[in-house]
Amino acid sequence: MPEALVQDVEDVSSSQATRTCFIKYVTTKVLKRLETNKIRGAFKEAPRNLLLPISLGISSITMLHIIDEQLRNQSERSGRSSYNLHILHIDQSPLIERSIHQSALALLKERFPSHTYSIVLLEDVFDYQINFENEILDFRSTTTKTCYIDKNARFKHLMSSLPSATSRADVVNWLKLKLIIEIAKHRGYEYILYGDSTTRLAERTLSETAKGRGGSLPWLTTDGFLPHGLKVIYPMRDLLKKEISTFASITSPPLITLVLDSVPQDQTSLSSKASTIDSLMSQYFETVELNYPSIVANVVRTSSKLLAPSPLSTSLLCNICMLPIEDFYRHWGGDQTDPKAASSDGDRARKNVKLLCYGCARAVNNTE
């Protein structure tokens, strides 16, 4: 743990009163964000169903702890809860070559037994008739398309077809998003709760901008409806990562023991060849947060001022990230557009050419 963060923990832990005040501060931030989004229904309404994707990182586990405590208090007071939580974990063992997720999730179930849980493999995204790897392989004409029955082989072939570490990390992120959205739609969840902190959202703001998706930030960093009709909420968005780490350390019993060690994933950043835009942004904001936390908060506040256009004003969705695109092939495509695409809108419509946004076109077409 960084020295400055250790000092923060020591300061907060110096007295019971200080510790209690800090716990209340963090809890209030999270619950206020939930109340702002009006998740709680009327007393006579049936509890709403919420999907909570959990990475087993410190932010998502802390969010689960706070919401679980709120629901237990509601149940004790009124005999009912405002909503039902389903905890979803995506096992990425094919990427990090280890699988300790089952045991980690078992500890989570023991600590928070009132909710339902499921664990899915990342390649399970192909169970939902998602075939966007054809667009990637079509776009990359040098890659040979192969028909795989086994999902794991199909996933590995897709990863091997991508030109850089940033491209692979980018596509993995969208695979996870697709899988979460499909599960939410098929199981009837009304909201998706993400545990991203202020620090994580600041990282995403700059990394997605660097990757050519600045226009998509309203859907990636703020509370609201996705183009697919599901509402996404970031209850931890008003908290820095170091604040969440401090909270997890002083909670009784501590939450740190539930956090899945992420060292194997971070080791990729040690090699310049394997480094990604996301990992570089993570390293940058980890340093900035310790000494200049206001900068981190300002990045998120600025991006939150961006407004998503109404669904009626956008007619096209990217086939990879599933986010709206408008006129990208006329204004931003350049040499990044689909080499097999027709030059005119009419030709595109007649030939049913599938579109990629500028950011996804960059991801599958060249290195960072």
Short mmCIF file of C-alpha atoms in Angstrom, two decimals:
data_model
loop_
_atom_site.label_atom_id
_atom_site.label_comp_id
_atom_site.label_asym_id
_atom_site.label_seq_id
_atom_site.Cartn_x
_atom_site.Cartn_y
_atom_site.Cartn_z
CA MET A 1 0.00 0.00 0.00
CA PRO A 2 1.47 3.43 -0.94
CA GLU A 3 2.93 5.45 1.95
CA ALA A 4 0.44 8.30 1.52
CA LEU A 5 -2.46 5.86 1.60
CA VAL A 6 -1.06 4.17 4.71
CA GLN A 7 -0.95 7.60 6.33
CA ASP A 8 -4.60 8.19 5.35
CA VAL A 9 -5.61 4.90 6.97
CA GLU A 10 -3.69 5.74 10.12
CA ASP A 11 -5.32 9.18 10.31
CA VAL A 12 -8.82 7.80 9.90
CA SER A 13 -8.17 4.94 12.31
CA SER A 14 -6.76 7.22 15.00
CA SER A 15 -10.07 7.33 16.89
CA GLN A 16 -13.41 5.58 16.86
CA ALA A 17 -15.20 8.88 16.25
CA THR A 18 -13.08 9.66 13.20
CA ARG A 19 -13.54 6.14 11.85
CA THR A 20 -17.32 6.28 12.33
CA CYS A 21 -17.51 9.68 10.65
CA PHE A 22 -15.51 8.51 7.64
CA ILE A 23 -17.61 5.36 7.23
CA LYS A 24 -20.74 7.49 7.31
CA TYR A 25 -19.24 9.88 4.75
CA VAL A 26 -18.51 7.10 2.25
CA THR A 27 -21.82 5.32 2.83
CA THR A 28 -23.81 8.51 2.38
CA LYS A 29 -22.06 9.27 -0.92
CA VAL A 30 -23.06 5.89 -2.33
CA LEU A 31 -26.65 5.83 -1.06
CA LYS A 32 -27.24 9.43 -2.15
CA ARG A 33 -26.24 8.50 -5.69
CA LEU A 34 -28.73 5.62 -5.63
CA GLU A 35 -31.47 7.88 -4.31
CA THR A 36 -30.71 10.46 -7.00
CA ASN A 37 -31.47 7.82 -9.61
CA LYS A 38 -34.74 6.91 -7.86
CA ILE A 39 -34.03 3.20 -7.63
CA ARG A 40 -36.21 2.74 -4.58
CA GLY A 41 -39.81 2.05 -5.61
CA ALA A 42 -42.99 2.82 -3.72
CA PHE A 43 -43.76 0.71 -0.66
CA LYS A 44 -46.48 -1.31 -2.40
CA GLU A 45 -44.42 -1.94 -5.53
CA ALA A 46 -42.58 -5.21 -6.05
CA PRO A 47 -38.81 -4.97 -5.38
CA ARG A 48 -36.84 -4.02 -8.45
CA ASN A 49 -34.21 -6.35 -9.87
CA LEU A 50 -30.69 -4.93 -10.08
CA LEU A 51 -27.63 -6.49 -11.70
CA LEU A 52 -24.31 -5.82 -9.98
CA PRO A 53 -21.32 -6.94 -12.07
CA ILE A 54 -18.45 -7.50 -9.68
CA SER A 55 -14.80 -7.69 -10.65
CA LEU A 56 -13.74 -8.76 -7.15
CA GLY A 57 -11.81 -5.51 -7.01
CA ILE A 58 -11.92 -3.17 -4.06
CA SER A 59 -14.50 -0.72 -5.49
CA SER A 60 -17.15 -3.26 -6.50
CA ILE A 61 -16.80 -5.20 -3.25
CA THR A 62 -17.11 -2.01 -1.21
CA MET A 63 -20.23 -1.06 -3.18
CA LEU A 64 -21.74 -4.49 -2.50
CA HIS A 65 -20.98 -4.13 1.21
CA ILE A 66 -22.68 -0.72 1.46
CA ILE A 67 -25.77 -1.76 -0.49
CA ASP A 68 -26.03 -5.04 1.40
CA GLU A 69 -25.99 -3.16 4.70
CA GLN A 70 -28.69 -0.79 3.46
CA LEU A 71 -30.93 -3.68 2.38
CA ARG A 72 -30.46 -5.49 5.70
CA ASN A 73 -31.42 -2.33 7.59
CA GLN A 74 -34.51 -1.91 5.40
CA SER A 75 -35.53 -5.49 5.96
CA GLU A 76 -35.15 -5.18 9.72
CA ARG A 77 -37.20 -1.98 9.83
CA SER A 78 -40.02 -2.78 7.40
CA GLY A 79 -39.75 -6.46 6.59
CA ARG A 80 -39.02 -5.78 2.91
CA SER A 81 -36.24 -4.52 0.68
CA SER A 82 -36.45 -1.93 -2.09
CA TYR A 83 -34.69 -4.12 -4.61
CA ASN A 84 -33.15 -7.51 -5.24
CA LEU A 85 -29.47 -7.79 -6.08
CA HIS A 86 -27.95 -10.33 -8.41
CA ILE A 87 -24.16 -10.50 -8.32
CA LEU A 88 -22.51 -11.35 -11.63
CA HIS A 89 -18.84 -12.16 -12.01
CA ILE A 90 -17.12 -12.66 -15.36
CA ASP A 91 -14.29 -15.18 -15.12
CA GLN A 92 -11.38 -13.99 -17.26
CA SER A 93 -9.10 -16.94 -16.51
CA PRO A 94 -8.35 -17.50 -20.23
CA LEU A 95 -6.64 -14.09 -20.18
CA ILE A 96 -4.70 -14.28 -16.90
CA GLU A 97 -4.08 -18.05 -16.96
CA ARG A 98 -5.45 -18.82 -13.54
CA SER A 99 -8.82 -19.65 -12.07
CA ILE A 100 -9.33 -18.87 -8.41
CA HIS A 101 -12.58 -17.04 -9.03
CA GLN A 102 -14.80 -19.82 -7.69
CA SER A 103 -13.12 -19.76 -4.27
CA ALA A 104 -13.10 -15.95 -4.21
CA LEU A 105 -16.81 -15.87 -5.03
CA ALA A 106 -17.49 -18.47 -2.32
CA LEU A 107 -15.98 -16.11 0.26
CA LEU A 108 -18.20 -13.33 -1.06
CA LYS A 109 -21.32 -15.50 -0.77
CA GLU A 110 -20.41 -16.35 2.80
CA ARG A 111 -20.02 -12.69 3.69
CA PHE A 112 -23.14 -11.51 1.80
CA PRO A 113 -25.55 -14.47 1.71
CA SER A 114 -28.77 -12.56 1.01
CA HIS A 115 -28.24 -12.19 -2.73
CA THR A 116 -28.12 -14.44 -5.78
CA TYR A 117 -24.83 -15.08 -7.55
CA SER A 118 -23.61 -16.34 -10.89
CA ILE A 119 -20.25 -16.70 -12.55
CA VAL A 120 -19.82 -16.82 -16.32
CA LEU A 121 -16.83 -17.23 -18.57
CA LEU A 122 -15.90 -14.37 -20.85
CA GLU A 123 -16.29 -16.59 -23.91
CA ASP A 124 -19.92 -17.25 -22.88
CA VAL A 125 -20.65 -14.02 -24.75
CA PHE A 126 -20.85 -16.19 -27.87
CA ASP A 127 -23.92 -17.95 -26.43
CA TYR A 128 -25.92 -14.81 -27.22
CA GLN A 129 -25.53 -14.94 -31.00
CA ILE A 130 -22.88 -12.26 -30.97
CA ASN A 131 -20.84 -12.58 -34.13
CA PHE A 132 -18.99 -9.31 -34.32
CA GLU A 133 -15.66 -11.10 -34.77
CA ASN A 134 -16.72 -11.46 -38.41
CA GLU A 135 -16.61 -7.68 -38.69
CA ILE A 136 -13.13 -7.66 -37.16
CA LEU A 137 -11.84 -10.40 -39.45
CA ASP A 138 -13.50 -8.79 -42.49
CA PHE A 139 -11.91 -5.49 -41.54
CA ARG A 140 -8.51 -7.12 -41.12
CA SER A 141 -8.25 -8.70 -44.55
CA THR A 142 -4.90 -10.31 -43.64
CA THR A 143 -6.55 -12.54 -41.04
CA THR A 144 -8.04 -15.86 -42.06
CA LYS A 145 -11.57 -16.58 -40.86
CA THR A 146 -12.03 -19.98 -39.29
CA CYS A 147 -15.20 -21.65 -38.07
CA TYR A 148 -14.89 -22.84 -34.46
CA ILE A 149 -17.45 -24.81 -32.49
CA ASP A 150 -15.57 -24.54 -29.20
CA LYS A 151 -16.12 -21.13 -27.58
CA ASN A 152 -12.68 -21.05 -25.99
CA ALA A 153 -10.96 -21.67 -29.34
CA ARG A 154 -13.18 -19.05 -30.95
CA PHE A 155 -12.22 -16.55 -28.26
CA LYS A 156 -8.49 -17.26 -28.62
CA HIS A 157 -8.71 -16.91 -32.40
CA LEU A 158 -10.43 -13.55 -32.02
CA MET A 159 -7.75 -12.31 -29.61
CA SER A 160 -4.92 -13.51 -31.83
CA SER A 161 -6.40 -11.63 -34.79
CA LEU A 162 -6.00 -8.26 -33.08
CA PRO A 163 -2.90 -6.18 -33.83
CA SER A 164 -1.84 -4.86 -30.40
CA ALA A 165 -2.18 -5.13 -26.64
CA THR A 166 -4.41 -2.05 -26.62
CA SER A 167 -6.66 -3.61 -29.27
CA ARG A 168 -7.00 -6.83 -27.28
CA ALA A 169 -7.74 -4.98 -24.04
CA ASP A 170 -10.24 -2.80 -25.88
CA VAL A 171 -12.15 -5.71 -27.40
CA VAL A 172 -12.14 -7.58 -24.07
CA ASN A 173 -13.80 -4.57 -22.44
CA TRP A 174 -16.53 -4.55 -25.08
CA LEU A 175 -16.99 -8.31 -24.81
CA LYS A 176 -17.62 -7.87 -21.09
CA LEU A 177 -20.06 -5.03 -21.75
CA LYS A 178 -21.92 -7.10 -24.34
CA LEU A 179 -22.12 -10.09 -22.00
CA ILE A 180 -23.42 -7.99 -19.10
CA ILE A 181 -26.04 -6.29 -21.28
CA GLU A 182 -27.24 -9.57 -22.77
CA ILE A 183 -27.54 -11.21 -19.36
CA ALA A 184 -29.41 -8.18 -18.01
CA LYS A 185 -31.86 -8.22 -20.94
CA HIS A 186 -32.46 -11.98 -20.89
CA ARG A 187 -32.99 -12.12 -17.12
CA GLY A 188 -35.10 -8.98 -16.84
CA TYR A 189 -32.88 -6.69 -14.75
CA GLU A 190 -33.89 -3.04 -14.79
CA TYR A 191 -30.62 -1.44 -13.71
CA ILE A 192 -26.92 -2.23 -13.91
CA LEU A 193 -24.76 -0.98 -11.04
CA TYR A 194 -21.06 -0.49 -11.71
CA GLY A 195 -18.50 0.06 -8.96
CA ASP A 196 -16.28 2.49 -10.86
CA SER A 197 -14.71 5.14 -8.63
CA THR A 198 -13.92 8.74 -9.56
CA THR A 199 -10.39 7.60 -10.31
CA ARG A 200 -11.52 4.79 -12.60
CA LEU A 201 -13.92 7.09 -14.48
CA ALA A 202 -11.13 9.66 -14.95
CA GLU A 203 -8.92 6.91 -16.39
CA ARG A 204 -11.68 5.89 -18.78
CA THR A 205 -12.36 9.48 -19.83
CA LEU A 206 -8.83 10.05 -21.05
CA SER A 207 -8.19 6.54 -22.36
CA GLU A 208 -11.38 6.43 -24.44
CA THR A 209 -10.65 9.90 -25.75
CA ALA A 210 -7.15 8.77 -26.73
CA LYS A 211 -8.65 5.75 -28.48
CA GLY A 212 -11.00 7.92 -30.55
CA ARG A 213 -14.23 7.52 -28.59
CA GLY A 214 -14.54 10.93 -26.98
CA GLY A 215 -18.04 11.30 -28.42
CA SER A 216 -19.17 8.19 -26.55
CA LEU A 217 -18.20 9.43 -23.08
CA PRO A 218 -21.80 10.29 -22.05
CA TRP A 219 -22.64 6.57 -22.25
CA LEU A 220 -19.38 5.40 -20.68
CA THR A 221 -18.91 7.65 -17.65
CA THR A 222 -22.30 8.99 -16.50
CA ASP A 223 -25.51 7.63 -15.02
CA GLY A 224 -28.23 7.16 -17.60
CA PHE A 225 -29.78 4.94 -20.23
CA LEU A 226 -27.69 3.06 -22.74
CA PRO A 227 -28.90 2.90 -26.35
CA HIS A 228 -30.11 -0.62 -25.51
CA GLY A 229 -32.70 0.70 -23.04
CA LEU A 230 -30.98 -0.40 -19.84
CA LYS A 231 -30.07 2.14 -17.19
CA VAL A 232 -26.51 2.20 -15.87
CA ILE A 233 -25.63 3.75 -12.50
CA TYR A 234 -22.22 4.41 -10.95
CA PRO A 235 -22.89 4.62 -7.18
CA MET A 236 -19.15 4.98 -6.37
CA ARG A 237 -18.52 7.79 -8.86
CA ASP A 238 -18.13 10.47 -6.14
CA LEU A 239 -15.35 8.61 -4.30
CA LEU A 240 -11.65 8.43 -5.04
CA LYS A 241 -10.01 5.03 -5.10
CA LYS A 242 -7.86 5.88 -2.08
CA GLU A 243 -11.00 6.79 -0.11
CA ILE A 244 -12.52 3.43 -1.01
CA SER A 245 -9.31 1.64 -0.02
CA THR A 246 -9.33 3.40 3.34
CA PHE A 247 -12.99 2.49 3.90
CA ALA A 248 -12.31 -1.17 3.06
CA SER A 249 -9.43 -1.24 5.53
CA ILE A 250 -11.31 0.15 8.53
CA THR A 251 -14.59 -1.71 8.02
CA SER A 252 -15.16 -4.47 10.56
CA PRO A 253 -14.40 -7.11 9.46
CA PRO A 254 -12.14 -5.61 6.77
CA LEU A 255 -13.13 -6.02 3.13
CA ILE A 256 -9.54 -6.32 1.96
CA THR A 257 -9.57 -10.10 2.49
CA LEU A 258 -12.29 -10.41 -0.17
CA VAL A 259 -10.41 -8.50 -2.86
CA LEU A 260 -8.99 -10.63 -5.64
CA ASP A 261 -5.31 -9.93 -6.18
CA SER A 262 -4.85 -8.29 -9.57
CA VAL A 263 -1.06 -8.48 -9.90
CA PRO A 264 -1.03 -10.83 -12.93
CA GLN A 265 -3.09 -8.37 -14.93
CA ASP A 266 -0.92 -5.42 -13.94
CA GLN A 267 2.32 -7.18 -14.84
CA THR A 268 1.58 -6.65 -18.52
CA SER A 269 2.36 -2.97 -18.05
CA LEU A 270 5.99 -3.83 -17.20
CA SER A 271 6.71 -4.49 -20.88
CA SER A 272 6.43 -1.54 -23.25
CA LYS A 273 5.30 -3.91 -25.99
CA ALA A 274 2.50 -5.31 -23.82
CA SER A 275 1.46 -1.99 -22.26
CA THR A 276 -1.96 -0.60 -23.14
CA ILE A 277 -3.52 2.84 -23.13
CA ASP A 278 -5.71 1.71 -20.23
CA SER A 279 -2.76 0.54 -18.13
CA LEU A 280 -0.81 3.74 -18.81
CA MET A 281 -3.79 5.87 -17.75
CA SER A 282 -4.21 3.74 -14.63
CA GLN A 283 -0.58 4.30 -13.66
CA TYR A 284 -0.87 8.02 -14.35
CA PHE A 285 -3.96 8.58 -12.23
CA GLU A 286 -2.65 6.39 -9.42
CA THR A 287 0.16 8.92 -9.03
CA VAL A 288 -1.99 12.01 -9.60
CA GLU A 289 -4.63 10.89 -7.10
CA LEU A 290 -2.16 10.76 -4.21
CA ASN A 291 -0.96 14.33 -4.60
CA TYR A 292 -3.56 16.15 -6.69
CA PRO A 293 -6.97 14.51 -6.08
CA SER A 294 -8.82 17.60 -7.29
CA ILE A 295 -7.45 17.04 -10.80
CA VAL A 296 -9.00 13.57 -10.86
CA ALA A 297 -12.36 14.91 -9.72
CA ASN A 298 -12.25 17.74 -12.26
CA VAL A 299 -11.75 15.30 -15.14
CA VAL A 300 -14.90 13.40 -14.15
CA ARG A 301 -16.93 16.55 -13.49
CA THR A 302 -16.00 17.90 -16.91
CA SER A 303 -16.93 14.69 -18.73
CA SER A 304 -20.25 14.52 -16.85
CA LYS A 305 -21.28 17.79 -18.51
CA LEU A 306 -21.38 16.05 -21.87
CA LEU A 307 -24.92 15.15 -22.89
CA ALA A 308 -25.87 12.02 -24.80
CA PRO A 309 -28.05 12.70 -27.84
CA SER A 310 -31.54 11.26 -27.77
CA PRO A 311 -31.92 7.83 -29.40
CA LEU A 312 -34.07 9.34 -32.14
CA SER A 313 -31.23 11.55 -33.33
CA THR A 314 -28.88 8.62 -33.93
CA SER A 315 -29.68 5.87 -36.41
CA LEU A 316 -26.48 3.81 -36.42
CA LEU A 317 -24.78 1.67 -33.79
CA CYS A 318 -21.22 0.41 -33.94
CA ASN A 319 -21.08 -3.36 -34.39
CA ILE A 320 -18.37 -3.76 -31.73
CA CYS A 321 -18.97 -1.26 -28.91
CA MET A 322 -22.72 -0.97 -29.70
CA LEU A 323 -22.62 2.78 -29.09
CA PRO A 324 -24.16 5.35 -31.45
CA ILE A 325 -22.16 6.74 -34.36
CA GLU A 326 -23.08 9.62 -36.61
CA ASP A 327 -21.46 10.45 -39.93
CA PHE A 328 -18.15 9.00 -38.80
CA TYR A 329 -17.38 7.74 -42.29
CA ARG A 330 -17.82 11.21 -43.75
CA HIS A 331 -15.97 13.19 -41.09
CA TRP A 332 -13.67 10.93 -39.07
CA GLY A 333 -13.24 7.70 -40.99
CA GLY A 334 -10.29 8.60 -43.16
CA ASP A 335 -8.14 5.55 -43.80
CA GLN A 336 -9.60 3.85 -40.70
CA THR A 337 -12.91 2.96 -42.35
CA ASP A 338 -13.89 -0.48 -43.55
CA PRO A 339 -11.80 -1.11 -46.69
CA LYS A 340 -14.67 -3.13 -48.19
CA ALA A 341 -17.24 -0.41 -47.58
CA ALA A 342 -18.87 1.39 -50.46
CA SER A 343 -18.13 5.06 -50.86
CA SER A 344 -21.68 6.41 -50.77
CA ASP A 345 -24.51 6.08 -48.26
CA GLY A 346 -26.71 4.51 -50.92
CA ASP A 347 -24.10 1.87 -51.75
CA ARG A 348 -23.72 1.12 -48.05
CA ALA A 349 -27.44 0.58 -47.62
CA ARG A 350 -27.69 -1.64 -50.73
CA LYS A 351 -24.68 -3.75 -49.80
CA ASN A 352 -25.62 -3.89 -46.08
CA VAL A 353 -22.11 -2.90 -45.04
CA LYS A 354 -21.58 -3.16 -41.29
CA LEU A 355 -20.17 -0.06 -39.63
CA LEU A 356 -17.54 0.45 -36.99
CA CYS A 357 -17.10 3.66 -35.05
CA TYR A 358 -13.81 5.51 -35.39
CA GLY A 359 -12.43 4.15 -32.09
CA CYS A 360 -13.25 0.52 -32.91
CA ALA A 361 -11.94 0.91 -36.46
CA ARG A 362 -8.63 2.11 -35.02
CA ALA A 363 -8.59 -0.75 -32.52
CA VAL A 364 -8.92 -3.49 -35.12
CA ASN A 365 -6.98 -1.83 -37.94
CA ASN A 366 -3.66 -0.83 -36.47
CA THR A 367 -1.48 -0.60 -33.38
CA GLU A 368 -1.67 2.15 -30.83
#
